[in-house]
């Protein structure tokens, strides 16, 4: 499936749930960051994942802080590569985003913070490491309507 087809299926909420797992979320963020600024891509990632979860009746599975933190990891790595890599190349070079995402997240957050209801419902800044600007400002200014279920 092409990136365009994948994005259309996510937008239309017709992508099979098995294809919208962790790797599917990473693919979505990668595709959108190729098309838009990090700010716009973040808004779209949050909107689309939240909408998809709502459509499945799984609103409680959507987690704003997790989504933003993973966007940060993807976007800052894409920035270093100047957004020139294909998804396949990016995933090979950044395989830790797939296999070690929980470890990466715990390097920025205490578990109690990351898995709190507040972090699920809205962006909470890391309490171990700092997410630098402009990412922190992007996440702190997400539209409230996008974040609140």
C-alpha angles and dihedrals in degrees: 000000000000122000089250092053091045091052092048091051091050092047091048091042090234098118110114109253091237088065094049096065126121092298090049091054090050090049091051092052091046093050094046094046089054089055103038144026115277090257095053092040091053092050090051096045091051093044095047098044091045091048092048091050091048091050089055092047089246100117092141090061092063111095119188098196094047090049093049094045092052090047088054092053091048097043097047091049092047089050091055089051090045091238091280100120125096117240091255092052091045093051093049092050092042100037089141088074086066104034101030106030093125090053091049091049092049090053087064102032141039107236093241090057097043096047097043122118089243091058091048093051100041141004115286116190116239117271098203107039130017123248102218128228137302089031096054091053091047092054094042091054100049110140109266091226089060093053107038115079 
